[in-house]
Amino acid sequence: MEFRDLKAQYNELKGEIDEAISDVLTEGNFIMGHQVIELERELADYVGVKHCITCANGTDALEMALMAWGIKEGDAVFVPDFTFFSSGEVVPLVGATPVFVDVYDDTFNINVENLEKEIERVIFEGVLRPRVIVAVDLFGQPADHKKIREIAEKYQLLVLEDSAQGFGGSIEGKKACGFGDIGTTSFFPAKPLGCYGDGGAVFTNDDEWAGTLRSIRIHGKGTGKYDNVRIGRNSRLDTIQAAILLVKLKNFKKVELDRVNRVAEFYSKELQEYVKVPYIKPGFYSSWAQYTIKLSNRRERDSLKNYLKDKGIPSMVYYPKPMHLQEAFSGIVTKKTEEGVLCDLVLSLPIHPYLKEGEMWYVVNSIKNFLNDHL
């Protein structure tokens, strides 16, 4: 059993993907070919924004957004304490300071009450300038962007939507990547929409920011190849990956989102009396980058993980350590949060659009058998 079965996906799309790759090889336009421009148009249209700027990976997408805004030393950027490292890593890369914020224990997304407390604390201390909220759409479900926007407007902050795991999710029909002042996503292979290498994208409705982002991704390019108007990056999505994503995006919209939600619904129905299953807020729609359950304690979680491994069922712990305990942030952490407890309880199960019914039953029955024997 695969945790995220990219082989099954390839087998279903093999003809179209092979043809798309072959076209790029025949044309020989490997960098910024027409497929890149076409993909950007389709992604922007899907999300419902004016501009999509593709780049080399999701981490670059986040850093480029902060660069476009001129975030720098002395600025405070508010980041969930329970998320992948890159959400906070990009902050010191531009010289700013991450301020870690608690998350809700049911949606795993940023806790807006704690967010406001942290903003108030930073303002009161007067050492840092509050500038940006990084709103992570964790595990596929969008954060509570309505409340985040209210707080951002109250304190005149920018919202950077980190939707690396949330592409395809929505709130009352509005798509993830379109809630922030700038939104970003990742096309890492195991993401809801993934390529066959690294890739990312930035989304915005702001014309000026879009122009700056396009400049940043190609060495701070100005009017020509050798006209450099700012310090930038070399962060382009290559044409082969764009061609692959064009094929995958069509299938993603047509069948994959519906399929993966059916898997999640099955898991939740069968497991809700045994474990704490993921909570999807009313009006919210998840793209299910991960299906994450909570156990009673770390010992039970770790024992179940080992039991599933013996049964041939892969599982993962996202994340074993909160951000504020990462060694890389030692010396710059401004607050100790409570997310260490959550890190001890979570376990993510196999989920993808190609999971077979028999595999789904095998997963849930294995979990039920383990818990029945250990309760």
Coordinates of C-alpha atoms in Angstrom, one line a residue:
M1 CA 0.0 0.0 0.0
E2 CA 1.2 3.5 -0.9
F3 CA 0.8 6.5 1.4
R4 CA 0.2 8.6 -1.7
D5 CA 0.1 6.5 -4.8
L6 CA 1.8 8.5 -7.6
K7 CA 2.3 5.3 -9.6
A8 CA -1.4 4.6 -9.9
Q9 CA -2.0 8.2 -10.9
Y10 CA 0.7 8.0 -13.6
N11 CA -0.8 4.7 -14.9
E12 CA -4.2 6.4 -15.3
L13 CA -2.7 9.5 -17.1
K14 CA 0.2 7.8 -18.8
G15 CA -0.7 8.5 -22.4
E16 CA -1.4 12.2 -21.8
I17 CA 1.6 12.8 -19.6
D18 CA 4.0 11.0 -22.0
E19 CA 2.7 13.0 -24.9
A20 CA 3.0 16.2 -23.0
I21 CA 6.6 15.5 -22.0
S22 CA 7.4 14.4 -25.6
D23 CA 6.1 17.7 -27.0
V24 CA 8.5 19.6 -24.8
L25 CA 11.4 17.4 -25.8
T26 CA 10.5 17.8 -29.5
E27 CA 10.2 21.6 -29.2
G28 CA 13.4 21.9 -27.1
N29 CA 12.1 24.9 -25.2
F30 CA 12.9 23.7 -21.7
I31 CA 12.9 27.0 -19.8
M32 CA 9.8 29.3 -19.8
G33 CA 8.2 27.5 -22.7
H34 CA 4.7 28.3 -23.8
Q35 CA 3.4 25.5 -21.4
V36 CA 4.5 27.6 -18.4
I37 CA 2.5 30.6 -19.6
E38 CA -0.5 28.4 -20.4
L39 CA -0.3 26.8 -16.9
E40 CA -0.2 30.2 -15.2
R41 CA -3.3 31.3 -17.0
E42 CA -5.2 28.1 -16.1
L43 CA -4.1 28.3 -12.4
A44 CA -5.0 31.9 -12.1
D45 CA -8.4 31.2 -13.6
Y46 CA -9.0 28.2 -11.3
V47 CA -8.1 30.1 -8.2
G48 CA -10.0 33.2 -9.3
V49 CA -7.2 35.8 -9.3
K50 CA -5.6 38.0 -11.9
H51 CA -2.0 36.8 -11.6
C52 CA -0.2 33.5 -11.2
I53 CA 3.6 33.5 -11.2
T54 CA 5.1 30.0 -11.2
C55 CA 8.5 29.3 -9.6
A56 CA 10.9 26.6 -8.6
N57 CA 9.2 25.4 -5.3
G58 CA 6.8 26.3 -2.6
T59 CA 9.5 27.7 -0.3
D60 CA 10.7 30.1 -2.9
A61 CA 7.1 31.2 -3.4
L62 CA 6.8 32.2 0.2
E63 CA 10.2 34.0 0.3
M64 CA 9.5 35.8 -3.0
A65 CA 6.3 37.2 -1.5
L66 CA 8.1 38.5 1.5
M67 CA 10.8 40.0 -0.8
A68 CA 8.1 41.7 -2.9
W69 CA 6.7 43.3 0.2
G70 CA 10.1 44.5 1.4
I71 CA 9.8 42.5 4.7
K72 CA 13.1 43.0 6.6
E73 CA 15.0 43.2 9.9
G74 CA 12.8 44.5 12.7
D75 CA 9.6 43.1 11.2
A76 CA 7.4 40.5 12.9
V77 CA 5.8 37.8 10.9
F78 CA 3.2 35.7 12.7
V79 CA 3.4 31.9 11.8
P80 CA 1.5 28.9 13.1
D81 CA 3.6 26.8 15.5
F82 CA 2.3 23.6 14.0
T83 CA 3.2 23.4 10.3
F84 CA 6.0 22.5 8.0
F85 CA 9.4 24.2 8.6
S86 CA 9.4 26.3 5.5
S87 CA 6.4 28.4 6.7
G88 CA 8.7 29.9 9.2
E89 CA 12.1 29.3 7.6
V90 CA 11.6 32.0 5.0
V91 CA 11.1 34.7 7.7
P92 CA 14.7 34.9 9.0
L93 CA 15.9 34.4 5.4
V94 CA 14.7 38.0 4.7
G95 CA 15.9 39.2 8.0
A96 CA 12.6 39.3 9.8
T97 CA 11.5 37.6 13.1
P98 CA 9.0 34.8 13.2
V99 CA 6.4 35.0 16.1
F100 CA 4.9 31.6 16.6
V101 CA 1.1 31.3 17.2
D102 CA -1.0 28.4 18.6
V103 CA -3.3 26.4 16.4
Y104 CA -6.8 25.0 16.9
D105 CA -6.7 21.4 18.0
D106 CA -9.5 20.4 15.7
T107 CA -8.7 22.0 12.4
F108 CA -4.9 22.3 13.1
N109 CA -5.0 25.8 11.6
I110 CA -3.9 29.1 13.2
N111 CA -5.8 30.1 16.3
V112 CA -7.1 33.6 15.6
E113 CA -7.7 34.4 19.3
N114 CA -4.1 33.6 20.1
L115 CA -3.0 35.4 17.0
E116 CA -4.5 38.7 18.2
K117 CA -2.9 38.2 21.6
E118 CA 0.5 37.8 20.0
I119 CA 0.0 40.8 17.8
E120 CA -1.0 42.9 20.9
R121 CA 2.0 41.5 22.8
V122 CA 4.5 42.5 20.0
I123 CA 2.9 46.0 19.8
F124 CA 3.1 46.4 23.6
E125 CA 6.8 45.3 23.8
G126 CA 7.7 47.8 21.0
V127 CA 10.7 45.9 19.7
L128 CA 9.3 44.5 16.4
R129 CA 7.0 46.0 13.8
P130 CA 4.0 43.6 13.1
R131 CA 3.8 43.2 9.3
V132 CA 2.6 39.9 8.1
I133 CA 0.3 37.0 9.1
V134 CA 1.3 33.6 7.5
A135 CA -2.1 31.8 7.2
V136 CA -1.3 28.2 6.5
D137 CA -4.1 26.0 5.0
L138 CA -2.8 22.9 6.7
F139 CA -3.6 19.3 5.6
G140 CA -5.9 20.6 2.8
Q141 CA -8.5 22.7 4.7
P142 CA -8.3 26.5 4.4
A143 CA -7.6 28.5 7.5
D144 CA -10.4 30.8 8.9
H145 CA -9.6 33.5 6.4
K146 CA -12.6 35.7 7.2
K147 CA -11.4 36.1 10.8
I148 CA -7.8 36.4 9.8
R149 CA -8.7 39.2 7.4
E150 CA -10.6 41.0 10.1
I151 CA -7.5 40.9 12.3
A152 CA -5.2 41.9 9.5
E153 CA -7.3 44.9 8.7
K154 CA -7.6 45.9 12.3
Y155 CA -3.8 46.0 12.7
Q156 CA -2.9 46.9 9.1
L157 CA -1.1 43.7 8.4
L158 CA -0.5 41.8 5.2
V159 CA -1.8 38.2 4.8
L160 CA 0.4 35.6 3.2
E161 CA -1.6 32.5 2.5
D162 CA 0.6 29.4 2.6
S163 CA -1.5 26.9 0.7
A164 CA 1.2 24.4 -0.1
Q165 CA -1.2 21.7 1.2
G166 CA -4.4 23.5 0.5
F167 CA -4.6 23.9 -3.3
G168 CA -8.1 22.8 -4.3
G169 CA -9.6 23.6 -0.9
S170 CA -12.3 26.2 -0.7
I171 CA -14.6 28.2 1.6
E172 CA -18.2 28.6 0.3
G173 CA -16.9 28.1 -3.2
K174 CA -13.9 30.5 -3.1
K175 CA -10.7 28.7 -3.8
A176 CA -7.6 28.4 -1.6
C177 CA -4.6 30.5 -2.8
G178 CA -7.1 33.4 -3.3
F179 CA -7.7 34.5 0.3
G180 CA -4.4 36.2 1.1
D181 CA -3.0 39.5 -0.2
I182 CA -0.6 37.0 -1.8
G183 CA -1.2 33.2 -1.9
T184 CA 1.3 30.5 -2.5
T185 CA 1.3 26.8 -3.2
S186 CA 3.7 23.9 -3.8
F187 CA 3.8 21.3 -6.6
F188 CA 6.0 18.9 -4.7
P189 CA 5.0 15.4 -6.0
A190 CA 3.0 14.4 -2.9
K191 CA 0.9 17.6 -2.7
P192 CA -2.8 17.6 -3.8
L193 CA -1.6 18.9 -7.2
G194 CA 2.0 17.7 -7.7
C195 CA 4.5 17.6 -10.5
Y196 CA 7.5 15.2 -11.0
G197 CA 10.0 17.3 -9.2
D198 CA 9.9 20.6 -7.4
G199 CA 7.6 23.5 -8.3
G200 CA 5.6 26.3 -6.8
A201 CA 3.4 29.2 -7.6
V202 CA 2.4 32.7 -6.3
F203 CA -1.1 34.2 -6.7
T204 CA -2.2 37.8 -6.4
N205 CA -4.6 40.4 -7.7
D206 CA -2.1 43.2 -7.3
D207 CA -0.5 44.2 -10.6
E208 CA 2.5 45.9 -9.0
W209 CA 3.3 42.9 -6.8
A210 CA 2.9 40.6 -9.7
G211 CA 5.4 42.5 -11.7
T212 CA 7.9 42.5 -8.9
L213 CA 7.4 38.8 -8.4
R214 CA 8.1 38.1 -12.0
S215 CA 11.3 40.2 -11.8
I216 CA 12.4 38.5 -8.5
R217 CA 12.0 34.9 -9.9
I218 CA 14.5 35.7 -12.8
H219 CA 17.5 37.4 -11.0
G220 CA 15.7 40.7 -10.5
K221 CA 15.2 41.1 -14.2
G222 CA 14.1 44.5 -15.6
T223 CA 13.3 45.2 -19.3
G224 CA 15.8 42.7 -20.7
K225 CA 17.8 39.6 -19.9
Y226 CA 20.9 41.6 -18.7
D227 CA 19.0 44.5 -17.1
N228 CA 18.8 43.7 -13.4
V229 CA 16.8 46.2 -11.3
R230 CA 16.8 44.3 -7.9
I231 CA 18.4 41.4 -6.2
G232 CA 16.3 38.4 -7.1
R233 CA 16.4 34.6 -7.3
N234 CA 16.8 32.0 -10.0
S235 CA 13.4 30.4 -9.4
R236 CA 11.6 29.3 -12.6
L237 CA 9.3 26.3 -13.1
D238 CA 10.7 24.3 -16.0
T239 CA 8.7 23.6 -19.0
I240 CA 8.5 19.8 -18.5
Q241 CA 7.0 20.2 -15.1
A242 CA 4.5 22.8 -16.5
A243 CA 3.4 20.3 -19.2
I244 CA 2.9 17.6 -16.6
L245 CA 0.9 19.9 -14.4
L246 CA -1.4 20.9 -17.3
V247 CA -2.4 17.3 -17.6
K248 CA -2.7 16.7 -13.9
L249 CA -4.7 19.9 -13.3
K250 CA -7.4 18.8 -15.7
N251 CA -7.7 15.4 -13.9
F252 CA -7.5 17.1 -10.5
K253 CA -10.5 19.2 -11.2
K254 CA -12.4 16.5 -13.0
V255 CA -12.1 13.5 -10.7
E256 CA -9.4 13.6 -8.1
L257 CA -10.9 16.1 -5.6
D258 CA -14.1 14.2 -5.5
R259 CA -12.4 10.9 -5.1
V260 CA -10.1 12.0 -2.3
N261 CA -13.1 13.5 -0.4
R262 CA -15.0 10.2 -0.7
V263 CA -12.0 8.4 0.9
A264 CA -11.9 11.0 3.8
E265 CA -15.7 10.6 4.3
F266 CA -15.3 6.9 4.5
Y267 CA -12.5 7.1 7.0
S268 CA -14.4 9.6 9.2
K269 CA -17.6 7.5 9.2
E270 CA -15.8 4.3 10.1
L271 CA -13.3 5.8 12.7
Q272 CA -15.3 8.5 14.4
E273 CA -16.2 6.3 17.4
Y274 CA -12.6 5.1 17.8
V275 CA -10.3 8.2 17.3
K276 CA -10.6 11.9 17.0
V277 CA -11.2 12.4 13.2
P278 CA -10.5 15.6 11.3
Y279 CA -13.0 18.4 11.6
I280 CA -14.1 20.3 8.5
K281 CA -15.8 23.6 9.3
P282 CA -19.2 24.2 7.8
G283 CA -18.9 25.8 4.3
F284 CA -15.2 24.6 4.1
Y285 CA -13.9 22.1 1.6
S286 CA -10.6 20.2 2.0
S287 CA -8.3 18.9 -0.7
W288 CA -7.0 16.4 1.8
A289 CA -3.2 16.7 1.5
Q290 CA -3.2 14.6 4.7
Y291 CA -5.9 12.7 6.7
T292 CA -4.8 13.2 10.3
I293 CA -6.3 11.5 13.3
K294 CA -5.6 12.2 17.0
L295 CA -4.9 9.5 19.6
S296 CA -5.2 9.8 23.3
N297 CA -1.5 10.0 24.1
R298 CA 1.9 9.6 22.5
R299 CA 2.3 6.0 23.6
E300 CA -1.0 5.0 22.0
R301 CA -0.1 6.9 18.8
D302 CA 3.4 5.4 18.5
S303 CA 2.1 1.9 19.2
L304 CA -0.6 2.2 16.5
K305 CA 2.0 3.5 14.1
N306 CA 4.2 0.5 14.7
Y307 CA 1.2 -1.8 14.5
L308 CA 0.1 -0.4 11.1
K309 CA 3.7 -0.7 9.8
D310 CA 3.7 -4.4 10.7
K311 CA 0.4 -4.7 8.7
G312 CA 2.0 -3.1 5.7
I313 CA 0.1 0.2 6.2
P314 CA 2.2 3.3 5.9
S315 CA 1.5 6.3 8.2
M316 CA 3.3 9.5 9.0
V317 CA 3.6 11.9 11.9
Y318 CA 3.0 15.5 10.7
Y319 CA 4.7 17.0 12.8
P320 CA 6.9 15.5 15.5
K321 CA 8.2 18.8 16.7
P322 CA 6.6 22.2 17.0
M323 CA 8.3 25.2 15.2
H324 CA 9.4 26.9 18.4
L325 CA 11.5 23.8 19.4
Q326 CA 13.3 23.6 16.1
E327 CA 17.0 24.2 16.7
A328 CA 17.2 26.5 13.7
F329 CA 15.0 29.0 15.6
S330 CA 16.9 28.9 18.8
G331 CA 17.8 32.4 19.9
I332 CA 15.1 34.1 17.9
V333 CA 11.9 32.5 19.3
T334 CA 9.7 35.2 20.9
K335 CA 7.2 32.9 22.6
K336 CA 6.8 29.3 23.7
T337 CA 3.5 27.9 22.5
E338 CA 1.6 24.7 23.6
E339 CA 1.9 22.7 20.4
G340 CA 4.2 20.1 21.8
V341 CA 1.2 18.3 23.1
L342 CA -0.5 18.1 19.7
C343 CA 2.7 16.8 18.1
D344 CA 2.4 13.8 20.4
L345 CA -1.1 12.8 19.3
V346 CA -1.3 13.1 15.6
L347 CA -1.0 10.4 13.0
S348 CA -1.7 10.7 9.2
L349 CA -3.2 7.8 7.3
P350 CA -2.8 6.9 3.6
I351 CA -5.1 9.0 1.5
H352 CA -5.1 9.7 -2.2
P353 CA -7.7 9.6 -5.1
Y354 CA -6.5 6.1 -6.2
L355 CA -7.0 4.3 -2.9
K356 CA -9.0 1.1 -3.5
E357 CA -12.1 0.2 -1.4
G358 CA -10.4 -2.9 -0.1
E359 CA -7.4 -0.9 1.0
M360 CA -9.7 1.6 2.8
W361 CA -11.4 -1.2 4.7
Y362 CA -8.0 -2.8 5.5
V363 CA -6.8 0.5 7.1
V364 CA -9.9 1.1 9.2
N365 CA -10.3 -2.5 10.3
S366 CA -6.7 -2.6 11.4
I367 CA -7.1 0.6 13.4
K368 CA -10.3 -0.8 15.0
N369 CA -8.7 -4.1 15.8
F370 CA -5.7 -2.4 17.4
L371 CA -7.8 -0.1 19.6
N372 CA -10.3 -2.9 20.6
D373 CA -7.3 -4.9 21.8
H374 CA -5.7 -2.0 23.7
L375 CA -8.7 -0.2 25.2

